[in-house]
Amino acid sequence: MERVPILKIGDILLVSIQVDMSDETAVALQEDLAERIVATGCHGVIIDITALDIVDSFVGRMLSTIASISRVLDAETVVVGMRPAVAITLVELGLSLNGIRTALNVERGMELIAIDRADDDHHEEWDDGPVAGATASP
Amino acid sequence: MTNGVDLGRPQAQTVGSDEDVVRVRQLVRTVAVAVRLSLVDQTKVVTAASELARNTLVYGGGGTVEVTAIDNGRRPGIKIVFVDSGPGIADLDLALTDGYTTGGGLGLGLSGARRLVDEFDIQTASGQGTRITITKWSR
């Protein structure tokens, strides 16, 4: 079975799918990615599907599952590089890729994750305020 | 025709493993290109074939797929037949409903594949296997 390589770039894990994946390979990628997120403490995952000429319901479900797993592990997933014909086909197939964030290319995906992290840090600081206040009041 | 694809001559692929589903996709892509389907239509028919070949494997317990380049006198097209001798489908209307699944998937395989092609024919009965024929014409 082929395995899809996972690259670490700074705080981001980059997965560039370059092969026509068998279902087994897709499931293995899910598991490998979960392990790498925990092992590296990365907060962002970018899945580049530029080379994929189709996304069927199995791969679509895998992408949704990866997004959910990484969210639970405190990492954001962005799927980038979807071809126009793939997008048209996905919608007609009835797959909405719920919960998946997308960007046109890797660069924009990285920007999206960076903005997200900045927002999160901001919210965390802001959230501390009311909590601290609540403990002070009776 | 190009790429060793002859009009009217079916090319068969057995479906007995995950890797065979990948081979079906590649075969369908080759024939779809040979009959000059547009990129979007190639993508649609390969996606439909992927869904149906997976059904042949998962629900039918394996089977065969036949891919043929065809021509109806006005335009070329691609015909794909999926055959398995599995348990068949007891309630076809239900099986063709979006979101219905007995296999833990998304339930979009059969219904979604039907939307992606021009012609869709299914012959099945409980205990008698399933035979699905799909056709996509070049525009």
CSV table of C-alpha atoms in Angstrom, one decimal:
chain,number,residue,atom,x,y,z
A,1,MET,CA,0.0,0.0,0.0
A,2,GLU,CA,1.2,3.5,-0.8
A,3,ARG,CA,1.5,6.0,2.0
A,4,VAL,CA,1.0,9.8,1.5
A,5,PRO,CA,3.9,11.7,3.0
A,6,ILE,CA,3.3,14.4,5.6
A,7,LEU,CA,5.7,17.4,5.7
A,8,LYS,CA,6.2,19.7,8.7
A,9,ILE,CA,6.7,23.3,7.8
A,10,GLY,CA,7.0,25.5,10.9
A,11,ASP,CA,3.7,25.2,12.8
A,12,ILE,CA,1.9,23.5,9.9
A,13,LEU,CA,1.7,20.0,8.5
A,14,LEU,CA,1.5,19.9,4.8
A,15,VAL,CA,0.0,16.9,3.0
A,16,SER,CA,0.2,17.0,-0.8
A,17,ILE,CA,-1.7,14.1,-2.3
A,18,GLN,CA,0.1,13.1,-5.4
A,19,VAL,CA,-1.3,9.6,-6.0
A,20,ASP,CA,-4.6,8.2,-7.0
A,21,MET,CA,-5.4,6.9,-3.5
A,22,SER,CA,-6.9,3.5,-2.8
A,23,ASP,CA,-9.4,3.6,0.1
A,24,GLU,CA,-6.8,1.9,2.3
A,25,THR,CA,-4.3,4.6,1.6
A,26,ALA,CA,-6.9,7.3,2.5
A,27,VAL,CA,-7.7,5.6,5.8
A,28,ALA,CA,-4.0,5.3,6.6
A,29,LEU,CA,-3.5,9.0,5.9
A,30,GLN,CA,-6.2,9.8,8.5
A,31,GLU,CA,-4.4,7.8,11.1
A,32,ASP,CA,-0.9,9.1,10.2
A,33,LEU,CA,-2.1,12.7,10.3
A,34,ALA,CA,-3.7,12.3,13.8
A,35,GLU,CA,-0.5,10.9,15.1
A,36,ARG,CA,1.7,13.6,13.6
A,37,ILE,CA,-0.5,16.4,14.9
A,38,VAL,CA,-0.1,15.0,18.4
A,39,ALA,CA,3.7,14.3,18.0
A,40,THR,CA,4.5,17.7,16.6
A,41,GLY,CA,2.0,19.9,18.4
A,42,CYS,CA,1.2,21.6,15.0
A,43,HIS,CA,-1.8,23.9,14.9
A,44,GLY,CA,-2.5,23.8,11.2
A,45,VAL,CA,-3.0,21.1,8.6
A,46,ILE,CA,-3.0,21.9,4.9
A,47,ILE,CA,-4.2,19.2,2.5
A,48,ASP,CA,-3.2,20.0,-1.1
A,49,ILE,CA,-5.4,18.2,-3.6
A,50,THR,CA,-4.1,20.0,-6.7
A,51,ALA,CA,-3.0,16.6,-8.2
A,52,LEU,CA,-6.3,14.8,-7.5
A,53,ASP,CA,-8.5,14.6,-10.6
A,54,ILE,CA,-11.5,13.3,-8.7
A,55,VAL,CA,-12.8,13.4,-5.2
A,56,ASP,CA,-15.5,10.8,-4.7
A,57,SER,CA,-17.7,10.3,-1.6
A,58,PHE,CA,-15.0,8.2,0.1
A,59,VAL,CA,-12.2,10.8,-0.2
A,60,GLY,CA,-14.7,13.5,0.6
A,61,ARG,CA,-15.7,11.8,3.8
A,62,MET,CA,-12.0,11.3,4.6
A,63,LEU,CA,-11.4,15.0,4.3
A,64,SER,CA,-14.3,15.8,6.6
A,65,THR,CA,-13.0,13.2,9.1
A,66,ILE,CA,-9.5,14.6,9.0
A,67,ALA,CA,-10.9,18.1,9.7
A,68,SER,CA,-12.9,16.8,12.6
A,69,ILE,CA,-10.0,14.9,14.1
A,70,SER,CA,-7.6,17.8,13.8
A,71,ARG,CA,-10.1,20.1,15.4
A,72,VAL,CA,-10.4,17.9,18.4
A,73,LEU,CA,-6.6,17.9,18.5
A,74,ASP,CA,-6.5,21.7,18.4
A,75,ALA,CA,-5.4,22.0,14.8
A,76,GLU,CA,-7.2,23.7,11.9
A,77,THR,CA,-7.5,21.9,8.5
A,78,VAL,CA,-7.6,23.8,5.2
A,79,VAL,CA,-8.1,21.9,1.9
A,80,VAL,CA,-6.4,23.7,-1.0
A,81,GLY,CA,-6.0,23.4,-4.7
A,82,MET,CA,-9.3,21.9,-5.7
A,83,ARG,CA,-9.7,21.8,-9.4
A,84,PRO,CA,-12.8,23.5,-10.9
A,85,ALA,CA,-14.1,20.2,-12.5
A,86,VAL,CA,-13.7,18.5,-9.1
A,87,ALA,CA,-15.7,21.2,-7.4
A,88,ILE,CA,-18.5,21.0,-10.0
A,89,THR,CA,-18.6,17.2,-9.7
A,90,LEU,CA,-18.6,17.2,-5.9
A,91,VAL,CA,-21.6,19.5,-5.7
A,92,GLU,CA,-23.6,17.4,-8.3
A,93,LEU,CA,-22.7,14.2,-6.4
A,94,GLY,CA,-24.3,15.8,-3.3
A,95,LEU,CA,-21.2,16.2,-1.2
A,96,SER,CA,-21.1,19.5,0.6
A,97,LEU,CA,-17.8,18.9,2.6
A,98,ASN,CA,-19.4,20.2,5.8
A,99,GLY,CA,-16.9,21.6,8.3
A,100,ILE,CA,-14.1,21.8,5.7
A,101,ARG,CA,-12.3,25.1,5.1
A,102,THR,CA,-10.9,25.6,1.7
A,103,ALA,CA,-8.5,28.0,0.1
A,104,LEU,CA,-7.3,28.3,-3.5
A,105,ASN,CA,-3.7,27.5,-2.9
A,106,VAL,CA,-1.1,26.5,-0.2
A,107,GLU,CA,-0.1,30.1,0.3
A,108,ARG,CA,-3.6,31.3,1.0
A,109,GLY,CA,-4.2,28.3,3.2
A,110,MET,CA,-1.2,29.2,5.3
A,111,GLU,CA,-2.5,32.8,5.6
A,112,LEU,CA,-5.9,31.5,6.7
A,113,ILE,CA,-4.4,29.4,9.4
A,114,ALA,CA,-2.2,32.2,10.6
A,115,ILE,CA,-5.2,34.6,10.8
A,116,ASP,CA,-7.1,31.9,12.7
A,117,ARG,CA,-4.4,31.4,15.3
A,118,ALA,CA,-4.1,35.2,15.8
A,119,ASP,CA,-7.8,35.4,16.3
A,120,ASP,CA,-7.7,32.5,18.8
A,121,ASP,CA,-5.0,34.1,20.8
A,122,HIS,CA,-7.0,37.3,20.9
A,123,HIS,CA,-10.1,35.6,22.1
A,124,GLU,CA,-8.3,33.7,24.8
A,125,GLU,CA,-6.9,36.9,26.2
A,126,TRP,CA,-10.4,38.5,26.0
A,127,ASP,CA,-12.1,35.5,27.5
A,128,ASP,CA,-9.9,35.7,30.6
A,129,GLY,CA,-11.4,39.1,31.5
A,130,PRO,CA,-15.0,38.1,32.2
A,131,VAL,CA,-13.9,34.8,33.9
A,132,ALA,CA,-11.5,36.7,36.3
A,133,GLY,CA,-14.4,39.2,36.9
A,134,ALA,CA,-16.9,36.5,37.7
A,135,THR,CA,-14.6,34.9,40.3
A,136,ALA,CA,-14.3,38.3,42.0
A,137,SER,CA,-18.1,38.9,42.3
A,138,PRO,CA,-20.1,37.1,44.9
B,1,MET,CA,-9.4,5.8,-31.5
B,2,THR,CA,-6.4,6.8,-29.4
B,3,ASN,CA,-4.7,5.1,-26.5
B,4,GLY,CA,-5.5,1.6,-27.8
B,5,VAL,CA,-9.2,2.2,-27.3
B,6,ASP,CA,-11.3,0.6,-30.0
B,7,LEU,CA,-14.9,1.6,-30.6
B,8,GLY,CA,-17.3,-1.1,-29.4
B,9,ARG,CA,-14.7,-3.3,-27.9
B,10,PRO,CA,-15.2,-3.7,-24.1
B,11,GLN,CA,-12.3,-3.6,-21.8
B,12,ALA,CA,-12.8,-5.6,-18.6
B,13,GLN,CA,-11.4,-5.1,-15.1
B,14,THR,CA,-12.1,-7.4,-12.2
B,15,VAL,CA,-13.0,-5.8,-8.9
B,16,GLY,CA,-11.7,-7.7,-6.0
B,17,SER,CA,-9.7,-5.2,-4.0
B,18,ASP,CA,-9.2,-1.5,-3.2
B,19,GLU,CA,-6.4,-1.3,-5.8
B,20,ASP,CA,-8.9,-2.6,-8.5
B,21,VAL,CA,-11.2,0.4,-7.8
B,22,VAL,CA,-8.2,2.6,-8.6
B,23,ARG,CA,-7.6,0.6,-11.8
B,24,VAL,CA,-11.3,1.0,-12.8
B,25,ARG,CA,-10.9,4.8,-12.4
B,26,GLN,CA,-7.8,4.8,-14.6
B,27,LEU,CA,-9.4,2.7,-17.3
B,28,VAL,CA,-12.5,4.9,-17.3
B,29,ARG,CA,-10.4,8.0,-17.6
B,30,THR,CA,-8.4,6.6,-20.6
B,31,VAL,CA,-11.6,5.7,-22.5
B,32,ALA,CA,-13.3,9.0,-21.5
B,33,VAL,CA,-10.3,10.9,-22.9
B,34,ALA,CA,-10.4,8.8,-26.1
B,35,VAL,CA,-14.1,9.6,-26.8
B,36,ARG,CA,-13.3,13.3,-26.2
B,37,LEU,CA,-15.4,13.9,-23.2
B,38,SER,CA,-14.9,17.4,-21.8
B,39,LEU,CA,-12.8,17.7,-18.6
B,40,VAL,CA,-15.8,18.2,-16.5
B,41,ASP,CA,-17.6,15.2,-18.0
B,42,GLN,CA,-14.5,13.1,-17.7
B,43,THR,CA,-14.4,14.0,-14.0
B,44,LYS,CA,-18.1,13.2,-13.5
B,45,VAL,CA,-18.0,9.8,-15.2
B,46,VAL,CA,-14.7,8.8,-13.4
B,47,THR,CA,-16.3,9.9,-10.1
B,48,ALA,CA,-19.5,7.9,-10.9
B,49,ALA,CA,-17.4,4.9,-11.8
B,50,SER,CA,-15.4,5.1,-8.6
B,51,GLU,CA,-18.6,5.1,-6.5
B,52,LEU,CA,-20.1,2.2,-8.4
B,53,ALA,CA,-16.9,0.1,-8.5
B,54,ARG,CA,-16.7,0.6,-4.7
B,55,ASN,CA,-20.3,-0.6,-4.4
B,56,THR,CA,-19.4,-3.7,-6.5
B,57,LEU,CA,-16.6,-4.4,-4.1
B,58,VAL,CA,-18.2,-3.5,-0.7
B,59,TYR,CA,-21.8,-4.6,-1.3
B,60,GLY,CA,-21.5,-7.0,-4.2
B,61,GLY,CA,-18.5,-8.8,-2.7
B,62,GLY,CA,-16.5,-8.1,-5.9
B,63,GLY,CA,-17.3,-8.5,-9.6
B,64,THR,CA,-16.3,-7.1,-12.9
B,65,VAL,CA,-16.5,-3.8,-14.7
B,66,GLU,CA,-16.6,-3.4,-18.5
B,67,VAL,CA,-15.8,-0.2,-20.2
B,68,THR,CA,-16.7,0.4,-23.8
B,69,ALA,CA,-16.2,3.4,-26.2
B,70,ILE,CA,-19.4,3.8,-28.1
B,71,ASP,CA,-20.9,5.9,-30.8
B,72,ASN,CA,-24.7,6.5,-31.5
B,73,GLY,CA,-24.1,7.9,-35.0
B,74,ARG,CA,-24.3,11.5,-33.7
B,75,ARG,CA,-21.8,11.5,-31.0
B,76,PRO,CA,-19.3,9.3,-29.2
B,77,GLY,CA,-19.7,8.3,-25.6
B,78,ILE,CA,-18.6,5.8,-22.9
B,79,LYS,CA,-20.6,2.9,-21.5
B,80,ILE,CA,-19.7,1.2,-18.3
B,81,VAL,CA,-21.2,-2.0,-16.9
B,82,PHE,CA,-20.8,-3.1,-13.3
B,83,VAL,CA,-21.7,-6.7,-12.5
B,84,ASP,CA,-21.6,-8.5,-9.2
B,85,SER,CA,-23.3,-11.7,-8.0
B,86,GLY,CA,-23.7,-10.4,-4.5
B,87,PRO,CA,-26.9,-10.2,-2.4
B,88,GLY,CA,-28.6,-7.7,-4.8
B,89,ILE,CA,-30.7,-4.8,-3.7
B,90,ALA,CA,-34.1,-5.6,-2.0
B,91,ASP,CA,-35.5,-2.1,-2.1
B,92,LEU,CA,-34.2,-0.2,-5.1
B,93,ASP,CA,-36.2,3.0,-4.4
B,94,LEU,CA,-34.7,3.2,-0.9
B,95,ALA,CA,-31.2,2.4,-2.2
B,96,LEU,CA,-31.4,5.3,-4.6
B,97,THR,CA,-32.4,7.8,-1.9
B,98,ASP,CA,-29.7,10.3,-0.9
B,99,GLY,CA,-28.3,9.5,2.4
B,100,TYR,CA,-29.5,6.0,2.6
B,101,THR,CA,-26.8,3.4,3.5
B,102,THR,CA,-26.5,0.0,4.9
B,103,GLY,CA,-22.7,0.1,4.8
B,104,GLY,CA,-21.8,3.0,7.1
B,105,GLY,CA,-20.9,5.3,4.1
B,106,LEU,CA,-22.5,8.6,3.2
B,107,GLY,CA,-25.3,7.0,1.2
B,108,LEU,CA,-24.4,9.1,-1.9
B,109,GLY,CA,-22.8,6.4,-4.1
B,110,LEU,CA,-25.7,5.1,-6.0
B,111,SER,CA,-27.9,8.3,-6.0
B,112,GLY,CA,-24.9,10.6,-6.7
B,113,ALA,CA,-23.5,8.4,-9.5
B,114,ARG,CA,-26.9,8.5,-11.2
B,115,ARG,CA,-26.9,12.3,-11.2
B,116,LEU,CA,-23.4,12.4,-12.7
B,117,VAL,CA,-24.2,10.4,-15.9
B,118,ASP,CA,-26.6,10.7,-18.9
B,119,GLU,CA,-28.1,7.2,-18.7
B,120,PHE,CA,-28.4,4.9,-15.7
B,121,ASP,CA,-29.9,1.5,-15.7
B,122,ILE,CA,-30.0,-0.9,-12.8
B,123,GLN,CA,-31.1,-4.5,-12.7
B,124,THR,CA,-31.1,-6.2,-9.4
B,125,ALA,CA,-33.2,-8.4,-7.2
B,126,SER,CA,-32.7,-9.8,-3.7
B,127,GLY,CA,-30.3,-12.7,-3.9
B,128,GLN,CA,-29.6,-12.2,-7.7
B,129,GLY,CA,-26.7,-9.8,-7.8
B,130,THR,CA,-26.7,-6.4,-9.4
B,131,ARG,CA,-26.0,-5.1,-12.9
B,132,ILE,CA,-25.6,-1.4,-13.4
B,133,THR,CA,-25.1,0.2,-16.8
B,134,ILE,CA,-24.1,3.9,-17.1
B,135,THR,CA,-23.5,6.0,-20.2
B,136,LYS,CA,-22.0,9.4,-20.7
B,137,TRP,CA,-22.1,11.1,-24.1
B,138,SER,CA,-19.7,13.6,-25.5
B,139,ARG,CA,-21.3,17.0,-25.9
